[in-house]
Coordinates of C-alpha atoms and ligand atoms in Angstrom, one line a residue:
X1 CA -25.0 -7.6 10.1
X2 CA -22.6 -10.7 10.7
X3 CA -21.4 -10.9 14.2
X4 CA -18.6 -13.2 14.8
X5 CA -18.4 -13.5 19.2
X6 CA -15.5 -15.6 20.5
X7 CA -15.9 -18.3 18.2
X8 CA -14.1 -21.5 18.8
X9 CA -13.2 -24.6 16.9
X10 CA -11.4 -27.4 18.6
X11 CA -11.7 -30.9 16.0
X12 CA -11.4 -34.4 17.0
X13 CA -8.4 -34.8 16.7
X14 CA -7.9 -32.1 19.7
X15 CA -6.6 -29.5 16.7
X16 CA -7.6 -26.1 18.2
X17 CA -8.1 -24.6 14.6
X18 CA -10.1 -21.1 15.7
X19 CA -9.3 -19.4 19.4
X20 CA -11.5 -16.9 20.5
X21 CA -12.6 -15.1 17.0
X22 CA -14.5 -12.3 17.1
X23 CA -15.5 -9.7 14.4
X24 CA -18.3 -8.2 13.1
X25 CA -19.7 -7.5 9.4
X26 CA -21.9 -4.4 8.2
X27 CA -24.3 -5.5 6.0
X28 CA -23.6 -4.8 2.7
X29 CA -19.8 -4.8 3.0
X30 CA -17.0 -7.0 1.2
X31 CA -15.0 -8.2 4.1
X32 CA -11.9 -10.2 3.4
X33 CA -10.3 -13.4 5.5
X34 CA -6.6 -13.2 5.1
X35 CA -4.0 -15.7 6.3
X36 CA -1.3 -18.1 5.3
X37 CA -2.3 -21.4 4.4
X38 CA -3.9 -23.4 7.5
X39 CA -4.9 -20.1 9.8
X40 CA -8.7 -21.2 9.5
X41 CA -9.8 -19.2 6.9
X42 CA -12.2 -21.7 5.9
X43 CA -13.1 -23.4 9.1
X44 CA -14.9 -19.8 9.8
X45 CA -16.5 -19.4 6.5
X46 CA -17.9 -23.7 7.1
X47 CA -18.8 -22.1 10.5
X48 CA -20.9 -19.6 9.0
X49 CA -22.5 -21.8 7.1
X50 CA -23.6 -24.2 9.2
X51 CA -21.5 -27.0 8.1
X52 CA -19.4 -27.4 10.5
X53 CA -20.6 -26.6 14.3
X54 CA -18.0 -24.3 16.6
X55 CA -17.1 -25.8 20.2
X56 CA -17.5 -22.2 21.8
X57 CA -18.6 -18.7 21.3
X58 CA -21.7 -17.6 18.8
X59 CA -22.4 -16.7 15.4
X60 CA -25.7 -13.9 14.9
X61 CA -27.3 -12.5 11.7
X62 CA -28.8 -9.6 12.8
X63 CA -28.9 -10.0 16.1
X64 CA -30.1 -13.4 16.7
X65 CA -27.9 -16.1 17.1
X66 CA -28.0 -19.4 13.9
X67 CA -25.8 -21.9 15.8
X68 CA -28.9 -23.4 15.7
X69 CA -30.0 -23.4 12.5
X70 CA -29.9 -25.7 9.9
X71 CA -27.7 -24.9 7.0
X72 CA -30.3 -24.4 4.5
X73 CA -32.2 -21.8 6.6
X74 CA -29.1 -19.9 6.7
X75 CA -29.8 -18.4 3.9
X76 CA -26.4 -18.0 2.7
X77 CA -24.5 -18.4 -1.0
X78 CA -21.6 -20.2 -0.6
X79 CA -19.1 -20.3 -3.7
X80 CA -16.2 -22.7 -3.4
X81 CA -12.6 -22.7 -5.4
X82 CA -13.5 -26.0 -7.4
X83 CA -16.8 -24.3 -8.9
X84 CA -18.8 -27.4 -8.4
X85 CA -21.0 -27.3 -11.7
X86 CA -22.8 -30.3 -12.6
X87 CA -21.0 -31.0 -15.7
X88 CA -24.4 -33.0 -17.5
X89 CA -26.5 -29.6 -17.2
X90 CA -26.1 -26.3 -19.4
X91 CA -25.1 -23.0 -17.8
X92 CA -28.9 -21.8 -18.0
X93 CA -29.9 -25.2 -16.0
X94 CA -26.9 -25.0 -13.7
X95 CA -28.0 -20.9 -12.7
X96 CA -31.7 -22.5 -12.7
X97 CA -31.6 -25.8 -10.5
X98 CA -31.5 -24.2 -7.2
X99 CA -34.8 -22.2 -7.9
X100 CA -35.8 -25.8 -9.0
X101 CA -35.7 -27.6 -5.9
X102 CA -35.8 -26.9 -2.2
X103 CA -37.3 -24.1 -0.4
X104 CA -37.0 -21.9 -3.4
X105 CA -38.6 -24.3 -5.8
X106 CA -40.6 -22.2 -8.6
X107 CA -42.1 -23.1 -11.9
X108 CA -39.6 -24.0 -14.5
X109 CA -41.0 -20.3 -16.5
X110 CA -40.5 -18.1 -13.7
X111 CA -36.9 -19.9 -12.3
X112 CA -35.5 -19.6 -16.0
X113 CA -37.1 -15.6 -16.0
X114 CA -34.8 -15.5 -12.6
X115 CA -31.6 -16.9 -14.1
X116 CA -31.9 -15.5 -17.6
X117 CA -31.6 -11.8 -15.5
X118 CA -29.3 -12.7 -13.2
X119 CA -26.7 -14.7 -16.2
X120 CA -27.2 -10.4 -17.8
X121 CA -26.0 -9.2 -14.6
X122 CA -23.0 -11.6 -14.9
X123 CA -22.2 -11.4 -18.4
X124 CA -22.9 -15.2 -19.1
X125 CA -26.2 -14.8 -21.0
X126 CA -24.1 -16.1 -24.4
X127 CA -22.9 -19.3 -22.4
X128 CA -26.4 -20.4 -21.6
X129 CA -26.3 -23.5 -23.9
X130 CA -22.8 -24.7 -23.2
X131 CA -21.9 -27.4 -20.6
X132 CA -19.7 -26.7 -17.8
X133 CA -16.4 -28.7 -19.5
X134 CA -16.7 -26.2 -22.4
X135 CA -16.2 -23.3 -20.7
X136 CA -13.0 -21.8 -19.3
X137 CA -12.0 -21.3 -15.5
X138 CA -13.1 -17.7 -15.4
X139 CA -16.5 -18.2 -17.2
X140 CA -17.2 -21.5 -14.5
X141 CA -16.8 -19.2 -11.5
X142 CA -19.1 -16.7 -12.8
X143 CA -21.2 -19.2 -13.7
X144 CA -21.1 -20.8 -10.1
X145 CA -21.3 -17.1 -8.8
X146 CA -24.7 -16.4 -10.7
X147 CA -26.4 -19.6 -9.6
X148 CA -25.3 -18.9 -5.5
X149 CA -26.8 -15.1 -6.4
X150 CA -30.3 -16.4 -8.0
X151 CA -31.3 -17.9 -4.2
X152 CA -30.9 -14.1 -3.2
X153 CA -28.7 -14.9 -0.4
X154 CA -28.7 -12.3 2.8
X155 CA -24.7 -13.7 2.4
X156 CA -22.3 -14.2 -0.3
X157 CA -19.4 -16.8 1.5
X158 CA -16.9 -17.0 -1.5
X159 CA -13.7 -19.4 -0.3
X160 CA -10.7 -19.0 -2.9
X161 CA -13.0 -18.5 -5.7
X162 CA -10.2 -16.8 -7.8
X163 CA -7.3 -19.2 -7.4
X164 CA -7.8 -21.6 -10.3
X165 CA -7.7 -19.0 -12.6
X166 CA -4.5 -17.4 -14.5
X167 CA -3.3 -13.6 -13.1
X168 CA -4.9 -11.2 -15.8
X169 CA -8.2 -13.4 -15.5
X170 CA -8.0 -12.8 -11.4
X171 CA -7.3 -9.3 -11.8
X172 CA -10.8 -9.0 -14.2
X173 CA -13.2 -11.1 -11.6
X174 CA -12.7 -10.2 -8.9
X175 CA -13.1 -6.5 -10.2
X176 CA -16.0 -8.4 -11.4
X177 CA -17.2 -9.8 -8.3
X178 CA -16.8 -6.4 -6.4
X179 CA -19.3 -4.4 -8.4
X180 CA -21.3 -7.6 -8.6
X181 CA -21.3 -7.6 -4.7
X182 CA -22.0 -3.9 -4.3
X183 CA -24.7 -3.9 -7.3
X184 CA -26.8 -6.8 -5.8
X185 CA -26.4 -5.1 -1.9
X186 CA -25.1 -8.3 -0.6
X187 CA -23.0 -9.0 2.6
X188 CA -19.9 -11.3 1.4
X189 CA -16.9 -12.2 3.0
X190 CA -14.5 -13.6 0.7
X191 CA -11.4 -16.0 1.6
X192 CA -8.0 -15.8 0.1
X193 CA -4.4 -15.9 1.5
X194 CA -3.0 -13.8 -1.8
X195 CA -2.8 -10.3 0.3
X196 CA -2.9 -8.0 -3.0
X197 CA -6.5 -9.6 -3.6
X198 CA -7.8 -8.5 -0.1
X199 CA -5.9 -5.1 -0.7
X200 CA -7.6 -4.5 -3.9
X201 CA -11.1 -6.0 -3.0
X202 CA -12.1 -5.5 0.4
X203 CA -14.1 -3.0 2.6
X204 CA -12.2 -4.4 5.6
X205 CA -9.7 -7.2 6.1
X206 CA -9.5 -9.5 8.6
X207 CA -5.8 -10.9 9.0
X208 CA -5.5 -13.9 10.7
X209 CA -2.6 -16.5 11.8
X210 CA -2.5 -19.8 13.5
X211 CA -6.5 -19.7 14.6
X212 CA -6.2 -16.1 16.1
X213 CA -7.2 -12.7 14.3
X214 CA -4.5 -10.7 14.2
X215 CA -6.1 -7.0 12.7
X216 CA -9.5 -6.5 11.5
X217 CA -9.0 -2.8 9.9
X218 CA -9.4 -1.2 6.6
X219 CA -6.9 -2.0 3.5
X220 CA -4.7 1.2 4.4
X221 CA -4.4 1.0 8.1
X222 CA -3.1 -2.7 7.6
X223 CA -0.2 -1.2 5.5
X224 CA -0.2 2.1 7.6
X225 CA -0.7 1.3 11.1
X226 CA 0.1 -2.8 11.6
X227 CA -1.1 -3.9 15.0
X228 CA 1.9 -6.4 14.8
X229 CA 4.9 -8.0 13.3
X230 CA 3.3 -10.3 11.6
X231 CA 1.2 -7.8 10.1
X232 CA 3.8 -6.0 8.7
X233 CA 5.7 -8.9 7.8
X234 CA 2.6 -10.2 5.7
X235 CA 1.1 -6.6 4.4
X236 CA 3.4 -5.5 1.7
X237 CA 5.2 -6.2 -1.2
X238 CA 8.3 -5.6 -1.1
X239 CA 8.2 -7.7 2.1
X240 CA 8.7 -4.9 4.8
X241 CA 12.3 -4.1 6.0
X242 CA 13.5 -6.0 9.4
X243 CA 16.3 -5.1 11.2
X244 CA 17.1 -6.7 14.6
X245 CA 18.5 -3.9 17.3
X246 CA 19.0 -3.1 20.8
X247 CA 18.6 -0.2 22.6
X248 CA 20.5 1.3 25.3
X249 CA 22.0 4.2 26.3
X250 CA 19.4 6.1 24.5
X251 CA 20.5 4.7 21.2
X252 CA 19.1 1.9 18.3
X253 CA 22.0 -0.1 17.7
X254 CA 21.9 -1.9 14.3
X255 CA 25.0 -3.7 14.8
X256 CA 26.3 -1.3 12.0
X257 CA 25.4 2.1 12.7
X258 CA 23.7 3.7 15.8
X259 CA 20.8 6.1 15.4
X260 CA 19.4 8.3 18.6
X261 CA 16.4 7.1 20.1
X262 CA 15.2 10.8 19.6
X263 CA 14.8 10.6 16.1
X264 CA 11.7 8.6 16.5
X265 CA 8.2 10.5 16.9
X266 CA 7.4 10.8 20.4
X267 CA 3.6 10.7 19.3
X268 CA 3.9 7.1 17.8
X269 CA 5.7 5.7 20.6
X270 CA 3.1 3.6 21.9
X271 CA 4.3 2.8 25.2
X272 CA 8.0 3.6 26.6
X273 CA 10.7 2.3 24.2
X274 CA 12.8 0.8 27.2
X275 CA 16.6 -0.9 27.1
X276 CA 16.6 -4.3 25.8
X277 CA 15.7 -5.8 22.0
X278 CA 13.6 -5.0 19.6
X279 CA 12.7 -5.3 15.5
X280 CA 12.7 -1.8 13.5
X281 CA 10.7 -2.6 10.1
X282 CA 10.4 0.3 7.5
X283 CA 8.8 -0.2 4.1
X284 CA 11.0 0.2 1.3
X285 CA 9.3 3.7 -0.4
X286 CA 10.4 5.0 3.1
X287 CA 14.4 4.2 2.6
X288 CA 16.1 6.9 0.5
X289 CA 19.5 6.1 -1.3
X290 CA 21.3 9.7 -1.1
X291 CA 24.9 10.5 -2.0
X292 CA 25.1 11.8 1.9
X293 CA 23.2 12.3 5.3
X294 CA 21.7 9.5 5.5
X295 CA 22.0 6.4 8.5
X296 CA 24.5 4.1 7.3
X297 CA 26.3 3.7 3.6
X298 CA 25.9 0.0 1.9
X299 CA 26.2 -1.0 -1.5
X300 CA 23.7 -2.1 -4.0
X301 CA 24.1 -5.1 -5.5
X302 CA 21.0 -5.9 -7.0
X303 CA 18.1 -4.6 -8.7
X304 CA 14.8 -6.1 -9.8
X305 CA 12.6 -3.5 -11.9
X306 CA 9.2 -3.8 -11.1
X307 CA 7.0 -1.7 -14.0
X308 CA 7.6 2.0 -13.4
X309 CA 9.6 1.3 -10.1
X310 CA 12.7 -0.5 -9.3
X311 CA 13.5 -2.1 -5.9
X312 CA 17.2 -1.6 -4.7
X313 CA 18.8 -4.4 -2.7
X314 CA 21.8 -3.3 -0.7
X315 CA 23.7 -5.4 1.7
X316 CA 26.5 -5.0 4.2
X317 CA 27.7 -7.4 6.9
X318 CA 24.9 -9.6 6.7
X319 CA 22.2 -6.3 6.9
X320 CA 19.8 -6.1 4.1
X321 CA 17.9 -2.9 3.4
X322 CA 15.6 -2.6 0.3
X323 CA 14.4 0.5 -1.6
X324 CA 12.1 1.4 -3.8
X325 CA 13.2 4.1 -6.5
X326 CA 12.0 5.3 -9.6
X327 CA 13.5 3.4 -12.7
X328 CA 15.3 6.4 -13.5
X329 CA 17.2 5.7 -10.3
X330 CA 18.2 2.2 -11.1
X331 CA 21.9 1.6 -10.1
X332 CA 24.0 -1.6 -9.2
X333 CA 27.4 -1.3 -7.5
X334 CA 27.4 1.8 -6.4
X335 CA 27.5 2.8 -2.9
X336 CA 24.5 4.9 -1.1
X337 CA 23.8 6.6 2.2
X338 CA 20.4 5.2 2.9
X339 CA 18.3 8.0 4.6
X340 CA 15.2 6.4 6.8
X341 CA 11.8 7.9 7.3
X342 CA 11.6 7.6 11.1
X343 CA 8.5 8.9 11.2
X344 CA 7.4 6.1 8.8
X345 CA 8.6 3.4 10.8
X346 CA 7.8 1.0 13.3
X347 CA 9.4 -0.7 16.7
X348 CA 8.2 -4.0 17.7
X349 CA 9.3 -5.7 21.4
X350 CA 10.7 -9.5 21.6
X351 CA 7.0 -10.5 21.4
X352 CA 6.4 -8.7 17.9
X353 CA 4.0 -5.9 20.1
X354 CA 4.2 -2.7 18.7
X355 CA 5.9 0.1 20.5
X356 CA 6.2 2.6 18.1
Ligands
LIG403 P1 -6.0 -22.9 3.2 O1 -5.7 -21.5 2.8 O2 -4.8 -23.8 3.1 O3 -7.3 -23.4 2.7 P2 -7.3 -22.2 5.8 O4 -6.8 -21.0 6.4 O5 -8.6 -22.1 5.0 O6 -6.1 -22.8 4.8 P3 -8.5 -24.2 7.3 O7 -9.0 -25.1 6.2 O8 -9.6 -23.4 8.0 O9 -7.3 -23.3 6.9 O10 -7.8 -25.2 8.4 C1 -7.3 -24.6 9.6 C2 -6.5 -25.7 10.4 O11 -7.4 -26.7 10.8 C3 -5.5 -26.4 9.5 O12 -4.4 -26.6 10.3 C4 -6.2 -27.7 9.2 O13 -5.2 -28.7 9.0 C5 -7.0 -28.0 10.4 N1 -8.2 -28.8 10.1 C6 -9.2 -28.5 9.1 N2 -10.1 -29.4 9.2 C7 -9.8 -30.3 10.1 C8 -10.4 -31.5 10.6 N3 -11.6 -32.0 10.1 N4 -9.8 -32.2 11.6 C9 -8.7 -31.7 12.1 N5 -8.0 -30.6 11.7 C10 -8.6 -29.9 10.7

């Protein structure tokens, strides 16, 4: 168990990089850091390691706090994006050298018994020869992976691991990485800012932004239940719809077209939705094009297919709704009434709060 307890990071330079962080990982779990470039994704994994120190708050394994301790006693695997092989040794020595040296240091029989059963595990036992610059991107992170799981780590940190490698070799590792993590039993949290990764990969996500975490929750409730605007703005693709309205007079006005205040779920409303302005977002599976009874009519004018589906762009007075249809349904130039899943949608205030 990883707990995380109102961690802060303030550098030199006064930068306030991490505010108040807390969260907490169950052992054995794949937890994902999420965030645009700069939130601090890796300032908490450096944290964790020991490599860089925090300026409040406390980090615990199991209870007891390691602030204290010495990087090497963490006893943590820590695989960067740059793979960091030594380039003069072969895949079997690279996988070997930490049970070489150190606290783990082994006879040279039993380290290469180690390796040789951990390289099977990882589907590099061919490679074992080969130097580092003879190998592809995908085969140097698995080797780099193998020789971080050889120590037996209590954690796996992995920080961008995937992002020097093409999209069909991403999509293979890190389904790679997840049964490798689940087969070994290890704790890992793994950094990325590509949101479909942590969708795919993770137990639990942790979204952050600007220092600060936004959700910690499971894949689903991210998409399902956003705690925030910029949750739904960053969960998604198609990037959520947003719409700018007021309400008054018990009525949303989009500029456009009005819709009743009423037709909103009185069991999502999460506080009282009172007069003033507000962002309705809905996804773009919950806006239906419809020959009639829907909110408001627009026109398509684009469409961009994506595999089975087909996202339908329409556009009036500025406004722009998307929706997602079958490819059957694909259309351009034609005009639509858009019907909206209330019941799917959510209300944030002027301080991107959700109220519904
Ligand atoms: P990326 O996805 O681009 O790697 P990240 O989420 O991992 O980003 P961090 O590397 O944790 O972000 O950095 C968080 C913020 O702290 C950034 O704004 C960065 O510029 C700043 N920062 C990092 N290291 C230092 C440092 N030594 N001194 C001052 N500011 C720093």
């Amino acid at each position: 168990m990883i707990d995380i307890i109102n961690l802060n990071k303030r550098f030199d330079n006064g930068f306030t990089a991490l505010e108040s962080v807390s969260f907490s990982v169950k052992k054995g779990d794949l937890v994902c850091l999420l965030g645009p470039s700069g939130c601090g994704k890796s300032t908490i994994l450096n944290l964790i390691a020991g490599l860089l120190t925090p300026t409040g708050g406390d980090i615990q394994f199991d209870g007891a706090s390691v602030i204290k301790t010495a990087p090497k006693d963490r006893n943590i695997g820590f695989v960067f994006q740059n793979y960091a092989l030594y380039p003069h040794m072969t895949v079997l020595e690279n996988v070997m050298f930490p049970l070489t040296v150190g606290k783990h240091k082994m006879a040279k029989a039993e380290a290469q018994k180690i390796a040789e059963e951990y390289m099977k595990l990882t589907n590099i036992e061919e490679l074992s020869g080969k130097k580092p610059g003879t190998l592809s991107g995908g085969q140097q992170q698995r080797v780099a992976i193998t020789r971080a799981l050889v120590q037996k780590p209590d954690i796996l940190l992995l920080d961008e691991p995937l992002s020097n490698l093409d999209a069909r070799l991403r999509l293979r590792i890190r389904e790679e990485i997840r049964r490798l993590v689940k087969e070994v039993g290890i704790t890992a949290i793994f950094v990325t800012h590509d949101q479909e990764e942590a969708l795919s990969i993770s137990d639990k996500i942790i979204l952050m932004n600007e220092g600060v975490v936004q959700q910690y929750a499971l894949p689903q409730e991210l998409y399902l239940e956003p705690a925030n605007l910029f949750v739904a703005n960053f969960i998604g693709s198609p990037i959520i719809n947003t719409m700018k309205i007021t309400v008054a007079d018990g009525q949303m006005n989009f500029g456009d077209f009005q819709v009743p205040l009423s037709s909103l779920t009185d069991s999502r409303k999460k506080t009282e939705i009172t007069d003033g302005s507000y962002t309705f977002a809905i996804r773009s599976e919950d806006v239906k094009p419809e020959i009639s009874g829907g909110v408001v009519e627009m026109e398509t004018d684009d469409n961009e297919v994506i595999g089975r589906d087909c996202i339908l762009r329409f556009e009036k007075n500025g406004l722009v709704v998307k929706s997602v249809v079958t490819l059957d349904q694909a259309v351009k130039n034609v005009t639509r009434s858009l019907i909206f899943n209330f019941s799917k949608a959510f209300v944030f205030n002027e301080a991107g709060e959700r109220v519904y």
